[in-house]
Coordinates of C-alpha atoms in Angstrom, one line a residue:
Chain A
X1 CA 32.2 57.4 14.1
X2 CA 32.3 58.8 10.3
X3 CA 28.8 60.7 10.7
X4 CA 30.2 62.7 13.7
X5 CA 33.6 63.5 11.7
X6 CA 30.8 64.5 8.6
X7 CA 29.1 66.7 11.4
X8 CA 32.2 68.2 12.5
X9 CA 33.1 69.2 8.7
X10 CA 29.6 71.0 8.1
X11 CA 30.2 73.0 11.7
X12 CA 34.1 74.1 10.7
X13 CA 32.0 75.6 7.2
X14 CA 29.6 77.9 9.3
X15 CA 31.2 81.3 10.1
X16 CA 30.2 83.9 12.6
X17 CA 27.6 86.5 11.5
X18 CA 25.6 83.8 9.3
X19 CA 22.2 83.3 9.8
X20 CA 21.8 79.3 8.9
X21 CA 18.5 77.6 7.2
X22 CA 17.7 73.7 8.5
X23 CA 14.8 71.6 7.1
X24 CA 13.8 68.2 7.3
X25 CA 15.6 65.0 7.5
X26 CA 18.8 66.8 8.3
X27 CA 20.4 65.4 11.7
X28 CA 24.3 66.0 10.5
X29 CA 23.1 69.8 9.2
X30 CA 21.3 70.0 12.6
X31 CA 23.9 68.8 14.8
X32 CA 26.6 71.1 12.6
X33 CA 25.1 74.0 12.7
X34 CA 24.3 73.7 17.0
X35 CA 28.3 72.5 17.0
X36 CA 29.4 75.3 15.3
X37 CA 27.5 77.7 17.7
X38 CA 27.7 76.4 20.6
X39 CA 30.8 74.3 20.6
X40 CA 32.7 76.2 18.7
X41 CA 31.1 80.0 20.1
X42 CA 30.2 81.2 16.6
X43 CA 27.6 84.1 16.4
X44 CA 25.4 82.8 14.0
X45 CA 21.6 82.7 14.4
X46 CA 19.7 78.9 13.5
X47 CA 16.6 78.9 11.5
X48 CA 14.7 76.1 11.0
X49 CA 11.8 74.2 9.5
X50 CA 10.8 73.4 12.7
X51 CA 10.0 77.4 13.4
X52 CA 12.2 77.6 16.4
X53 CA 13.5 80.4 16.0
X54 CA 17.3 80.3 17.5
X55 CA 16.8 77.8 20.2
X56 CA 18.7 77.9 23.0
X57 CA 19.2 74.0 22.8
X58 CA 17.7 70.8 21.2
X59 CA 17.3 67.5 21.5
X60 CA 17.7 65.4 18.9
X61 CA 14.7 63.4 17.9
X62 CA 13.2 61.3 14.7
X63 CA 12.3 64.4 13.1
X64 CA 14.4 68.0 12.4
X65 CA 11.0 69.8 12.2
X66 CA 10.6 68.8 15.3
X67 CA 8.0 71.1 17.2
X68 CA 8.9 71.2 20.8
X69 CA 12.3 72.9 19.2
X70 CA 9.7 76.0 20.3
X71 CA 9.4 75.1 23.6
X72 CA 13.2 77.3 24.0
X73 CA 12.4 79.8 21.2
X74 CA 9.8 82.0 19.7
X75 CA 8.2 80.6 16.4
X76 CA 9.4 81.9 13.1
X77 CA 7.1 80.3 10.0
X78 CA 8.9 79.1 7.4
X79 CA 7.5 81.2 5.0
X80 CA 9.2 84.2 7.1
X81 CA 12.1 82.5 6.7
X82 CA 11.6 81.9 2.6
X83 CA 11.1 85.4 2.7
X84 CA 14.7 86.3 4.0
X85 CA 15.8 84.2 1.7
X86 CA 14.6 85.8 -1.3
X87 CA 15.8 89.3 -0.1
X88 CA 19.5 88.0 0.3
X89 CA 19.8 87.5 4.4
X90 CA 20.0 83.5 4.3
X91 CA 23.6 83.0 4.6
X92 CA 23.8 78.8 4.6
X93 CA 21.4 75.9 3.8
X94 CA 21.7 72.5 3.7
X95 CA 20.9 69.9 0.9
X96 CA 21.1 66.4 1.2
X97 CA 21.1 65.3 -2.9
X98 CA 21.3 61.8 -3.7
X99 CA 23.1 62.8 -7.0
X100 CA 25.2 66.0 -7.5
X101 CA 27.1 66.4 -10.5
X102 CA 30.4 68.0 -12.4
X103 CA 28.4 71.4 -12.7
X104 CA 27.0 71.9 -9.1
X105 CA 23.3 70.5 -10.6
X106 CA 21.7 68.6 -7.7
X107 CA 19.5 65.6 -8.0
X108 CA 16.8 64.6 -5.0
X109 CA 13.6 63.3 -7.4
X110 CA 14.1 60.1 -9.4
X111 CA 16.9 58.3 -10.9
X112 CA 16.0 57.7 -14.5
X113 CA 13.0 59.1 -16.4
X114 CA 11.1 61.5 -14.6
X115 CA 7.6 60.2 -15.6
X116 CA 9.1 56.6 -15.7
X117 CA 11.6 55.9 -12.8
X118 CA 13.3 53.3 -11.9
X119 CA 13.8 55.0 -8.8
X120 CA 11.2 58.0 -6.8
X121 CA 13.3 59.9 -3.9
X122 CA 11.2 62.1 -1.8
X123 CA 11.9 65.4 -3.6
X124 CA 13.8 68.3 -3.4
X125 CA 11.9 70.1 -0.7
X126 CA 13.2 74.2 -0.9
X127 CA 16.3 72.7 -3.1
X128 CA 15.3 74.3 -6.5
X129 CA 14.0 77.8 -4.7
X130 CA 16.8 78.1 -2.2
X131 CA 20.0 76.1 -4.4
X132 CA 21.0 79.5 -6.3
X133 CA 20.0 81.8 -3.7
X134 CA 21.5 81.4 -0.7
X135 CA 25.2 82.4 0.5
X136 CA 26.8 79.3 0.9
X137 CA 25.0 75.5 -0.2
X138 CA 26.5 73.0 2.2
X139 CA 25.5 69.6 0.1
X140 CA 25.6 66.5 2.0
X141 CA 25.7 63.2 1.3
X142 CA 27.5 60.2 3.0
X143 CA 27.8 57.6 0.4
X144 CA 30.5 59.2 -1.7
X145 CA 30.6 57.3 -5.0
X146 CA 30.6 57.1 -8.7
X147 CA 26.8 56.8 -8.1
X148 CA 26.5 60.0 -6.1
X149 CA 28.8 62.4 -6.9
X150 CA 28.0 61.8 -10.9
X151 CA 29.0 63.6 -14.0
X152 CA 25.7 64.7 -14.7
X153 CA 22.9 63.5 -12.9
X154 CA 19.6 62.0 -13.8
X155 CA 17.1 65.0 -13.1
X156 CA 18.6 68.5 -12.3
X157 CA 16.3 69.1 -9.1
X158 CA 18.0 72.4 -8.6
X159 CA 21.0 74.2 -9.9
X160 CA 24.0 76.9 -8.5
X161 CA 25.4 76.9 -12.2
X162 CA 23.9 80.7 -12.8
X163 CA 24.5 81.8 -8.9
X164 CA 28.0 83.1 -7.7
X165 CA 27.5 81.3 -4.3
X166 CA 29.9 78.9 -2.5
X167 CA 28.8 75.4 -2.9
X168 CA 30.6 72.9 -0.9
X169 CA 30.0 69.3 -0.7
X170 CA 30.6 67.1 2.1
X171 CA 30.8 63.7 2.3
X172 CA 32.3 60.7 4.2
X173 CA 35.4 60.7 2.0
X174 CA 36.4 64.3 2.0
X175 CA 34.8 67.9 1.6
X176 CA 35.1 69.9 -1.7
X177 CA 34.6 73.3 -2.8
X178 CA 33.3 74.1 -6.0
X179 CA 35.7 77.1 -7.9
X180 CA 33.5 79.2 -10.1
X181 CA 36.8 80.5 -11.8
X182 CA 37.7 77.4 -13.5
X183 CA 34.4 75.7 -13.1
X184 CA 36.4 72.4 -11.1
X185 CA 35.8 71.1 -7.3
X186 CA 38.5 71.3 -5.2
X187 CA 38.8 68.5 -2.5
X188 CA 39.8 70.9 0.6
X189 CA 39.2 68.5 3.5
X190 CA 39.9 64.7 3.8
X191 CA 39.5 62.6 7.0
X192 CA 41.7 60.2 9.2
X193 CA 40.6 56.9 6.7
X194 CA 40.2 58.8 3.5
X195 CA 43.0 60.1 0.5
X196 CA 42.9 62.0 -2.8
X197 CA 43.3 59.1 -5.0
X198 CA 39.9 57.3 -3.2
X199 CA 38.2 60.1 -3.2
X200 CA 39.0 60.4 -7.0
X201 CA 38.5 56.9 -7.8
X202 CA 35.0 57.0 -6.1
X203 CA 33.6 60.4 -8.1
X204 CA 32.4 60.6 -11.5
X205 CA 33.9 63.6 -12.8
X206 CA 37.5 65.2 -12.4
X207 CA 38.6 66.3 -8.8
X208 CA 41.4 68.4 -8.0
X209 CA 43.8 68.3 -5.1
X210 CA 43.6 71.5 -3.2
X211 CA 44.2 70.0 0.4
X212 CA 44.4 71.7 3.5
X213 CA 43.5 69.8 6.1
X214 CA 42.2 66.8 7.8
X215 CA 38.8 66.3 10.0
X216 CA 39.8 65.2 13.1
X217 CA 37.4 64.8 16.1
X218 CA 38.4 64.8 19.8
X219 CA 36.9 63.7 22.8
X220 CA 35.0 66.7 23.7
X221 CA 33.2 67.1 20.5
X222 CA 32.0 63.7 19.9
X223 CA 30.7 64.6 24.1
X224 CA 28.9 67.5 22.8
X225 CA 27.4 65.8 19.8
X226 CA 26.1 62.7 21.8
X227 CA 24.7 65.6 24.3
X228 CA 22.2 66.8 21.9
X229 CA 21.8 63.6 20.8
X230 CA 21.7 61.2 23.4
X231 CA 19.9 58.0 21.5
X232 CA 22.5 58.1 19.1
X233 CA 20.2 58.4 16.4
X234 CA 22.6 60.2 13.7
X235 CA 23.8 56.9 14.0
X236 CA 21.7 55.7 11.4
X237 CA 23.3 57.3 8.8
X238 CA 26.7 55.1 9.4
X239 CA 26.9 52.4 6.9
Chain B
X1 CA -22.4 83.5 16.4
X2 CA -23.3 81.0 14.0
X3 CA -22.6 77.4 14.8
X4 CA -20.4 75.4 12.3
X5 CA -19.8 72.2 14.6
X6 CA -20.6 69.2 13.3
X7 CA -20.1 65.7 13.8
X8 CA -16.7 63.6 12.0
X9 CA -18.8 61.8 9.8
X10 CA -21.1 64.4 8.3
X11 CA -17.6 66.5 7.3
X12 CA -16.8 64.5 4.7
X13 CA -19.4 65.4 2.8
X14 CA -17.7 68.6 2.1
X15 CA -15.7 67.2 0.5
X16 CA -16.3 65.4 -3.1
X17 CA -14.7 62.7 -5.1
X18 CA -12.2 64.6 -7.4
X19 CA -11.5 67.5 -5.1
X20 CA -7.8 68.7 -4.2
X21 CA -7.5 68.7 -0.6
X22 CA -4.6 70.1 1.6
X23 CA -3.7 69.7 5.0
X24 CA -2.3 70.8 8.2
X25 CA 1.4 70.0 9.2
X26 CA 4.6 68.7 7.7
X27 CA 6.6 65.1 8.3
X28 CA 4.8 63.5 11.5
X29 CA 3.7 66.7 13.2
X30 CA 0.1 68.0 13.2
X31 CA -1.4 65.9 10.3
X32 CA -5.1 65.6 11.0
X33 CA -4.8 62.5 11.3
X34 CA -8.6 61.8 12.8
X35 CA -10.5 63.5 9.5
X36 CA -7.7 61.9 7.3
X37 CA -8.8 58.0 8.7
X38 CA -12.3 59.3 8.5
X39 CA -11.7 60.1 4.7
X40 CA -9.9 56.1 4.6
X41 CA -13.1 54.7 6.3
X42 CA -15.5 56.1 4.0
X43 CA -15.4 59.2 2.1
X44 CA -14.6 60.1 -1.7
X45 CA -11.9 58.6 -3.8
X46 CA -9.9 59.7 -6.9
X47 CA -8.8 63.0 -4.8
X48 CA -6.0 65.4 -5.7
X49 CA -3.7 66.5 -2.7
X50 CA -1.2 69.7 -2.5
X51 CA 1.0 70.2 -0.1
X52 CA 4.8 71.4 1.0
X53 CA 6.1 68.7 3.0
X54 CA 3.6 66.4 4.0
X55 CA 4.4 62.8 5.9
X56 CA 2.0 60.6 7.6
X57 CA -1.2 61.9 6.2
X58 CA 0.0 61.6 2.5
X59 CA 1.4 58.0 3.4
X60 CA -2.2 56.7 4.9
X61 CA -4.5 58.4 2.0
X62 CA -1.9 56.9 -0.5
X63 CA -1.9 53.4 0.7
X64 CA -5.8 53.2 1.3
X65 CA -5.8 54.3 -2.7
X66 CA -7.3 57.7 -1.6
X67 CA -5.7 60.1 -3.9
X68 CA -4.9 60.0 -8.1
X69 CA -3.0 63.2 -8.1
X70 CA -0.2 64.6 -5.8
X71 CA 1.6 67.4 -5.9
X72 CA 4.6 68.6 -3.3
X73 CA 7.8 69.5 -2.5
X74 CA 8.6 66.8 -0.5
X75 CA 7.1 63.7 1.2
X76 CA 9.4 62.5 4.2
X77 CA 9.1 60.5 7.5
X78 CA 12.4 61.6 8.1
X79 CA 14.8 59.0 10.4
X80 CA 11.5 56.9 9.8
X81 CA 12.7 57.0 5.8
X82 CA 10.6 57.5 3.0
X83 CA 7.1 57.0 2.6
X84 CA 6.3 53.4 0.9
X85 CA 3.5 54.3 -0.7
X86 CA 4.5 57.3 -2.4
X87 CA 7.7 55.0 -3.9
X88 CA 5.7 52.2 -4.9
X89 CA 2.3 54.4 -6.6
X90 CA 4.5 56.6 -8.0
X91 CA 7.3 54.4 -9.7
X92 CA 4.1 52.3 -10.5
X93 CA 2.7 55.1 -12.4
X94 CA -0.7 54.5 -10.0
X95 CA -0.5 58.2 -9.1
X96 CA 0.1 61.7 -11.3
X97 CA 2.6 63.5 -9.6
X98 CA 4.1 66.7 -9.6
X99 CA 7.2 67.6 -7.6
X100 CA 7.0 71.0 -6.1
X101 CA 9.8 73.1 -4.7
X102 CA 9.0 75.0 -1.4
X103 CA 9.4 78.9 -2.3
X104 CA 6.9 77.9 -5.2
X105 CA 3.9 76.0 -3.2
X106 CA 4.7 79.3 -1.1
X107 CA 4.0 81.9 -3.6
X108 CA 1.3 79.7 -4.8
X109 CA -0.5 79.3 -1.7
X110 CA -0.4 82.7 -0.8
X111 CA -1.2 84.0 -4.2
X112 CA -4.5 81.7 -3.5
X113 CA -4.8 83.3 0.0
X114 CA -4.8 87.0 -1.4
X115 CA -7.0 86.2 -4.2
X116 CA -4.1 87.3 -6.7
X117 CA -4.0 85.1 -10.2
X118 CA -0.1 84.4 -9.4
X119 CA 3.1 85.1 -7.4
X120 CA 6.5 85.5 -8.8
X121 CA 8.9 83.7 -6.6
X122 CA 13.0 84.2 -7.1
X123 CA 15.3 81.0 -7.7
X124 CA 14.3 77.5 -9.3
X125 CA 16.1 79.1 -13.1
X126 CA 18.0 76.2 -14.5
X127 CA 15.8 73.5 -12.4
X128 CA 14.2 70.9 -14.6
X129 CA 10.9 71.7 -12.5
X130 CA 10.2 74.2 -14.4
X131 CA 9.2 72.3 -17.6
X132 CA 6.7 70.0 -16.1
X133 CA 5.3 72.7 -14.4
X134 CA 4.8 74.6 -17.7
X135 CA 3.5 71.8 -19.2
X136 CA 0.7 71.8 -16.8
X137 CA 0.6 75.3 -16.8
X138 CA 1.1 76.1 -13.2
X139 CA 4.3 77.9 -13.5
X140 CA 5.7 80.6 -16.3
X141 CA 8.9 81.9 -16.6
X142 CA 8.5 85.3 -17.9
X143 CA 10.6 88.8 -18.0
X144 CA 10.1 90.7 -14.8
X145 CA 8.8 94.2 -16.3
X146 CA 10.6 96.4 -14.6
X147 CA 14.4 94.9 -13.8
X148 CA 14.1 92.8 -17.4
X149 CA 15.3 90.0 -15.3
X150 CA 13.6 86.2 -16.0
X151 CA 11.8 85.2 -13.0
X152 CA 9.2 82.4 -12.1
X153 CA 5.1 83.2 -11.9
X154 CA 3.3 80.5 -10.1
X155 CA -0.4 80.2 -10.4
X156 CA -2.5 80.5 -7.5
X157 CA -3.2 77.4 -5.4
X158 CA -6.5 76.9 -4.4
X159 CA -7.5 73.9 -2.9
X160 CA -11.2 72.6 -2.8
X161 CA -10.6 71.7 0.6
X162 CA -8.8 72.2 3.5
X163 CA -8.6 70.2 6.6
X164 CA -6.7 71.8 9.2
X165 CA -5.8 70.4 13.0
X166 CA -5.7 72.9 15.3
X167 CA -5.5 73.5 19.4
X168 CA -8.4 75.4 20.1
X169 CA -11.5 76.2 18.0
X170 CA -14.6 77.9 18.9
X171 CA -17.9 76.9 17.4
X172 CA -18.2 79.5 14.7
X173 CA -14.4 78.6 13.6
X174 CA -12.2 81.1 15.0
X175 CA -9.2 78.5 15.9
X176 CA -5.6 79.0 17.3
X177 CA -2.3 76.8 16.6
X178 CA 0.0 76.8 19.3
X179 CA 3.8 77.0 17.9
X180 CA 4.8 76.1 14.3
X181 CA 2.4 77.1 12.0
X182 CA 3.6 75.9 9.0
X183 CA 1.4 77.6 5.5
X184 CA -1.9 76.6 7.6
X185 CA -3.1 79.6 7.5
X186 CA -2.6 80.6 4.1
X187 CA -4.2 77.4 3.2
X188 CA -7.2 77.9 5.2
X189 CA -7.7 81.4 3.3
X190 CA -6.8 80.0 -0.1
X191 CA -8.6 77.2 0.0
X192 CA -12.4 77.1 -1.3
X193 CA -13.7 75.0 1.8
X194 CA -11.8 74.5 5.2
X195 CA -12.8 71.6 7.9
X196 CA -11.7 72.7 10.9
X197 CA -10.4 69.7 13.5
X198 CA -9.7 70.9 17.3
X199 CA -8.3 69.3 20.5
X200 CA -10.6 71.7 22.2
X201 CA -13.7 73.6 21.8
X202 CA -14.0 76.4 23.4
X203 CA -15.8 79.9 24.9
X204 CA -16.6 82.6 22.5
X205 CA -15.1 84.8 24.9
X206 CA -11.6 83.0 24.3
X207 CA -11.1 85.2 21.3
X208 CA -12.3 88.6 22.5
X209 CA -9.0 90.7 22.2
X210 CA -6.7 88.0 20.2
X211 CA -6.0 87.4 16.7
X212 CA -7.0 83.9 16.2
X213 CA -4.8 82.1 13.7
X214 CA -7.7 80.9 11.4
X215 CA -10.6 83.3 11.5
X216 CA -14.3 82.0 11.3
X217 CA -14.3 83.6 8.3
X218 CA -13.0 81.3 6.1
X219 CA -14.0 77.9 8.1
X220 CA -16.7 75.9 7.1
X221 CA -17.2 73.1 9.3
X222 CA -16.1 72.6 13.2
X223 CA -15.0 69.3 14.5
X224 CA -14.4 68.2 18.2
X225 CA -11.6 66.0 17.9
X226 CA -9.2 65.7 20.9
X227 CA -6.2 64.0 19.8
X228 CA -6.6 64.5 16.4
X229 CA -3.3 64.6 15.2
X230 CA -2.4 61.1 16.5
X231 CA -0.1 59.4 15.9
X232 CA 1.6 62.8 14.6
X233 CA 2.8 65.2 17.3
X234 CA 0.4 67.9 18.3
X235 CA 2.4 70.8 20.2
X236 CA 2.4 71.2 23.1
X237 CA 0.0 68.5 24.2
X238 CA 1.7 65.3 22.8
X239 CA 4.7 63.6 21.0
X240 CA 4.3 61.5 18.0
X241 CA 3.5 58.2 18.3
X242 CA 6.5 56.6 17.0
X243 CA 5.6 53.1 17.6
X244 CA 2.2 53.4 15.9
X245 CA 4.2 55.1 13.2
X246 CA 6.4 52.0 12.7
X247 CA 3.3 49.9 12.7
X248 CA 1.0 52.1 9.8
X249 CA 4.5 51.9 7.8
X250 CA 4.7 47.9 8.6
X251 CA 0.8 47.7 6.9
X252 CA 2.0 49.6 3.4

């Protein structure tokens, strides 16, 4: 399954001693970040929209915010969590932008005009606020094209162009890293069905080659996924 | 202790046609849901609404042509997708909105809460959110006076009304929330009005020696509403209602 191998890349990105941020709508950032702690043993501590703070275990369900994620935890508001983010102690957040472009500007309100669009997404949620703040911005999205990953996009939602953070991107071709030395992404990651030259042909702005690796996924882990999430429902973002 | 409980019906008329309400929850979790179809049935049109992330109560107000203004961060159902009115009223140009980011409607709600003009918030430089918010003067970027920095000012939110779902309520207004909380409680203190919807009434006595999460305070009105929130979740009492979710989305 491509969304599980897309999982599998977002948990490989979280490292021991991060304290990780997940908000709505974000099955693959929710299942990554429980894979990369308790799969893969990593210390890290997993915040949430939901308020749970640091669950001992979920169960994946229609919603990330998901309340009954408290049941296992005490409740940490959001706003608490805001907070931590404004004073430096959020080290990784997930953004799932329907547009992200050459400069790391990310796009989840409208394509076209603003006041006139052809298209309305939902919004950016914490994107602007949290975009050039945070440690490291894990940006999703599984329909890698010319249409998503864009030279500039439509409507700069938010922006890590005046941070110094890591932005990586992740997608169903490959994962790429965004190098604030020579303001290029590097493609870092590909997968058992994807190459550079597809991943090139399907962005809209200049890749380079700076492969290290390819996501693999073995028996165990797609186990452990379909453990948290036993009606399969990540499913839905396969296409 | 003074009794604010009243019935469903005589609520609404807190509230008036081109007031700003905001309400309890986020995505399809504690909406208050009963109030909100109450509202839908018969109470005052051409209302603003402010929120974070709202879901199912922003859907329902939108598609009974409730609301003429919206501002948020986000409006999601999540694995349900987006919400269809919100698309359609907005791409129509039906309904002025304004898209919010989350640290903002934070600052903004809580600037509204401590009866401050503003809140600076860090982040959003470089987003284009920041000129439609300065065109309708609810944001400023400014110099922060003492690091010379540039930082955002958001103007203090305060709703005309709130409507707030909560677990237990006595009849003066002092309620609790079990679990997430959300902003709730910054809304209820920021906001000019605050209706009050419980799964329970209870004992004056239930309070003696706790901190409630909404002090009588700042409510106005008391509703007895068990299952209030349906077909949103209401922790730890019930799930959402996903089926009835799939059908209100079917009507839009």
């Amino acid at each position: 399954m491509i969304i599980d191998h897309v999982i599998k890349a977002i948990a490989i990105h979280i490292n021991s001693g991060e304290r990780v941020y997940v908000g709505l709508n974000s099955i693959p950032a929710l299942l990554g970040s429980f894979m990369a702690r308790d799969f893969y043993n990593k210390d890290i501590k997993i915040l949430s929209v939901s308020e749970a703070y640091n669950p001992a275990r979920v169960s994946i369900s229609p919603s990330t915010g998901d309340p009954f994620f408290v049941s296992e935890s005490p409740v940490m508001t959001t706003t608490d969590a805001f907070d931590l983010v404004q004073k430096g102690k959020i080290d990784v957040m997930f953004l799932g932008p329907s547009q992200i472009d050459s400069e790391t500007n990310v796009n989840l309100s409208v394509i076209g005009n603003y006041y006139k669009p052809e298209v309305r997404l939902p919004g950016g949620a914490a994107t602007a606020f949290i975009l050039p703040l945070v440690g490291k911005a894990i940006l999703w999205n599984v329909k890698h094209s010319k249409n998503s990953l864009v030279k500039r996009v439509d409507f700069v939602t938010g922006t890590a162009k005046y941070s110094k953070n890591k932005v990586i991107i992740v997608t169903n071709l490959c994962v790429m890293e965004y190098s604030r030395a020579d303001h290029r992404w590097k493609v870092t990651y590909l997968y058992p069905w994807s190459d550079f030259k597809t991943v090139q042909d399907n962005t809209g702005f200049e890749v380079e080659d700076n492969v290290i690796g390819r996501i693999e996924l073995n028996e165990r882990e797609k186990m452990f996924l379909d453990s948290l999430d036993t009606s399969k429902l990540r499913l839905a973002l396969e296409f | 202790m003074e009794n604010k409980l009243v019935d469903i019906r005589d609520a609404l008329d807190l509230i008036k046609s081109g007031d700003t309400i905001t309400v309890s929850g986020v995505s399809i979790h504690r909406n208050p849901m009963s109030m909100v179809m109450e509202i839908v049935k018969d109470g005052p049109r051409n209302l603003g609404f402010i929120d974070r992330e709202p879901g199912l109560a922003l859907e329902v107000l939108l598609s009974s042509n409730v609301l003429r203004k919206v501002r948020v961060a986000m409006a999601t159902l999540e694995w349900f997708g987006m919400l269809p009115s919100f698309r359609k009223k907005i791409e129509n140009e039906e309904v002025e909105f304004l898209e919010d980011t989350c640290g903002a409607f934070m600052a903004g709600i809580r600037a509204g809460a401590f009866g401050i003009p503003f809140m600076p918030v860090k982040g959003i430089l470089g987003s284009d959110l920041i000129s439609l918010h300065e065109k309708v003067n609810s944001w400023k970027v400014v110099e922060d006076p003492f690091s010379n920095e540039k930082i955002v000012l958001v103007k203090a939110i305060t709703p005309d009304v709130a409507i707030i779902h909560v677990n237990k309520a006595d009849i003066e207004g002092n309620a609790e929330i079990e679990g997430p909380v959300y902003e709730d409680e910054f809304k209820a203190r920021a906001s000019k009005k605050v209706i009050v919807t419980t799964e329970e009434i209870v004992d004056k006595n239930y309070f003696k020696k706790r901190r409630p999460s909404l002090i009588a305070e700042h409510v106005t009105a008391v509703i007895n509403s068990p299952r209030g929130a349906e077909p949103t979740s209401m922790f730890p009492l019930y799930d959402a209602d996903y089926d009835e979710i799939l059908k209100i989305l079917k009507q839009a």
